[in-house]
C-alpha angles and dihedrals in degrees: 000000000000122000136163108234132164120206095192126045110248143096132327102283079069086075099093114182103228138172117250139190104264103243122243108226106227124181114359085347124118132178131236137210095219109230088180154009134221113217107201137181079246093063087052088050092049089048086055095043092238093110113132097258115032124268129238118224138245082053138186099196117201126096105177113075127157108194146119131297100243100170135003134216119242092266102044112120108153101063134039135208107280094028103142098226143174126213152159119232129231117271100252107017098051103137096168094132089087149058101267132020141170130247142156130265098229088064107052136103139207127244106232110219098246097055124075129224089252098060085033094053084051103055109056092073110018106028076048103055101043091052097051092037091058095035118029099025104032095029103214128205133205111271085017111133120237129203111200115184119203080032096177097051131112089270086022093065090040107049086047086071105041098054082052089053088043096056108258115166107215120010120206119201130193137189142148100253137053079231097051083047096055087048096060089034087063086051099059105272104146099203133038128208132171099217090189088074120093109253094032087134099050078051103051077048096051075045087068100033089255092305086104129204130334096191126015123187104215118180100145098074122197122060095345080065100055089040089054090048089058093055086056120124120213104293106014134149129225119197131207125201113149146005102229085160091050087220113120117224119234116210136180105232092217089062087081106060093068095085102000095267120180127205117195140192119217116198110175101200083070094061089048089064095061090071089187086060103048099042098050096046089049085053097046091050085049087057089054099053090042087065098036092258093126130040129206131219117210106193095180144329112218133184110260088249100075103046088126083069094049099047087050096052084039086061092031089065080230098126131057118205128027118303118215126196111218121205119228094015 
């Protein structure tokens, strides 16, 4: 089968496209014929070597894949062959950059009919990250204001209209365009700021006539981190969940007493081990975008063979909405 795989940490011309040996599912195993492939900030961060545990080479990234049961191990009894399912693959074992992978049956989701492979492919990392880092790490509450960076991103999009559906009541979206800005305006965000313009934090203030932010969404690091903690408002609650600058905050612990601040970190592969967690909340984001709830952006959708590209326009911040590799297009 074809794969993309990198045997040395580097840029995207790492990412080599190679034939492998089609897997054979075995026990509670089944194999997929992948339909398509998520691209997250988490697959560039592999391919660095940055990632938050360490990654073994040589190395097929991709962990979010949507396709068709195609053959089944000896103890499988919750799926059958020509099933349309969604996933997220195990840490260290993703092997989503390629035609067939592996993956358990416990983990896996049906397709609604009604659902593509496209909107299915873009909800397992980043609907559900959006919706447990607004609702199990940063614990909104209804009225509460929310501040989302990279708003018109693939967590960003959808975040904007889940706090809506969760009952925020103003929503604050950055981004680094006016045309970023207009995109997570259209999907429900209240407020814009260009937080690349000198000032962005004295604005999402004025924003909050001067209270600040309950929970903040903060996925840039660096400077951009110590600037959203200080938008924060008493008892607020920032949440990490990525290091698109690649440049790691420093912060003073006692800094947060002042006003009771909280400073969370969101791994999503944790959430993924409590089974009960991550199915219901999966099932629950499908629902959404069943009734119309939850839209989907679907920023591109690219042949496997040129995932060095797209992982260079997804770091570029050229691109809005998820993008998706597709095998034998």
């Amino acid at each position: 089968m074809k794969a993309i795989q990198f045997t040395e940490y580097g840029g995207p011309e790492v990412l080599k496209l190679v034939e492998l040996e089609r897997p054979k599912p075995t026990g509670r195993q089944v194999l997929i014929e992948i339909k398509a492939i998520g691209v997250n900030y988490a697959d560039t961060a592999r391919r660095e070597g940055r990632y938050v545990i360490p990654t073994p080479l040589p190395f097929v990234p991709g962990a979010e894949v949507a396709g068709i049961v195609c053959e089944v191990g000896e103890e499988v009894t919750s799926v059958q062959i020509g099933q349309r399912v969604v996933t997220l693959l195990g840490s260290n074992s993703a092997t989503g950059y390629a035609e067939y992978t592996l993956a358990d049956e416990r983990g896996l989701t049906p397709i609604p009919d009604e659902i593509d492979f496209y909107q299915a492919t873009a909800l397992p990392l980043q609907g559900l990250s959006a919706y447990h880092i607004l609702k199990t790490m940063g614990r909104l509450e209804k009225n509460e204001t929310v501040l989302i960076h990279a708003a018109a991103g693939g967590v960003g999009t959808i975040a904007v209209q889940l706090a809506k559906i969760f009952g925020a009541g103003k929503i604050i979206a950055t981004a680094s365009t006016s045309e970023k800005l207009e995109v997570a305006k259209s999907y429900g965000a209240d407020l814009l700021v260009n937080y690349t313009k000198k000032g962005w934090v004295n604005e999402v203030l004025a924003h909050t006539d001067g209270q600040g932010i309950d929970v903040a969404l903060e996925m840039a690091g660096g400077e951009i981190f110590q600037q959203t903690l200080s938008c924060l408002a008493p008892f607020g609650r920032l949440v990490i969940y990525g290091v698109a600058s690649g440049q790691f905050a420093k912060m003073t612990p006692s800094a947060l007493m002042a006003k009771n601040l909280s400073v969370i970190g969101f791994f999503l592969p944790k959430i993924i081990k409590k089974r009960e967690l991550y199915q219901s909340s999966l099932q629950e984001l499908l629902t959404y975008v069943q009734t119309g709830a939850l839209k989907l952006n679907i920023g591109g959708i690219y042949p496997l063979e040129e995932a060095a590209n797209v992982h260079r326009l997804l770091q570029g911040r050229k691109t809005i909405g998820k993008l998706i590799l597709v095998p034998n297009e």
